[in-house]
């Protein structure tokens, strides 16, 4: 069996190691430790001005959107580095539906980087991470829970504990696409349960999911946790969808 270059690299001192290839386009990365090149970094749809509660893209930074003002969510804050758009949407789809681990992991690491920066600037560190659960049927069908994989990568990168058994999805909810906010909330109200051994009281928890769309799932879970006494619930996700039509 031929030795791969990767295995030879292990025997070289780090300063002579060649730069890694960008994980998105394959070009030589600009920084020895950066997983993607500057060009690809610039092409990602970074979320700049957004609602300071739910991260909905807005024209001006530092504002709260109309929906959050009218009906303050049970979660305190959504942290998302990107808006859901090209090329991130196809990366997330590949991760979710084709079990593309390398790209999923890359996105997880970039999200960890975003959160590390937020912890330094303004965001209180949570006590633990809770992946948004999948119903058993969906889990069997897909073979893995992408939110749980993301939470695992974040836990490692940020040295935070993760609890995979606290939240349960009791039943399959019909596809949420095409439903309005009120219908989604109704749909979700009975879908989730908290395990008897969950100790949420007084704790700062962070839900982890891949994409935040209307926020109805996050709202249902945050409400459940707040009712169980959680001091604060945040939401960490890869991407936030813009308002339909934006
Ligand atoms: Zn690149
Ligand atoms: Zn909002």
CSV table of C-alpha atoms and ligand atoms in Angstrom, one decimal, residues 50-56 58 63-69 73 75 240, ligand 2:
chain,number,residue,atom,x,y,z
A,50,UNK,CA,-30.2,41.1,12.1
A,51,UNK,CA,-32.8,41.1,14.9
A,52,UNK,CA,-30.9,41.1,18.2
A,53,UNK,CA,-33.3,38.5,19.5
A,54,UNK,CA,-34.2,36.0,16.7
A,55,UNK,CA,-31.4,36.9,14.2
A,56,UNK,CA,-33.9,37.6,11.4
A,58,UNK,CA,-32.9,43.3,8.9
A,63,UNK,CA,-32.7,46.4,16.1
A,64,UNK,CA,-35.4,44.1,17.3
A,65,UNK,CA,-37.8,42.8,14.6
A,66,UNK,CA,-41.6,43.5,14.7
A,67,UNK,CA,-42.5,39.9,15.5
A,68,UNK,CA,-40.1,39.7,18.6
A,69,UNK,CA,-41.5,43.1,19.8
A,73,UNK,CA,-39.9,34.7,22.3
A,75,UNK,CA,-35.4,32.2,24.1
A,240,UNK,CA,-31.2,32.0,9.7
B,2,LIG,ZN1,-36.7,39.0,16.0
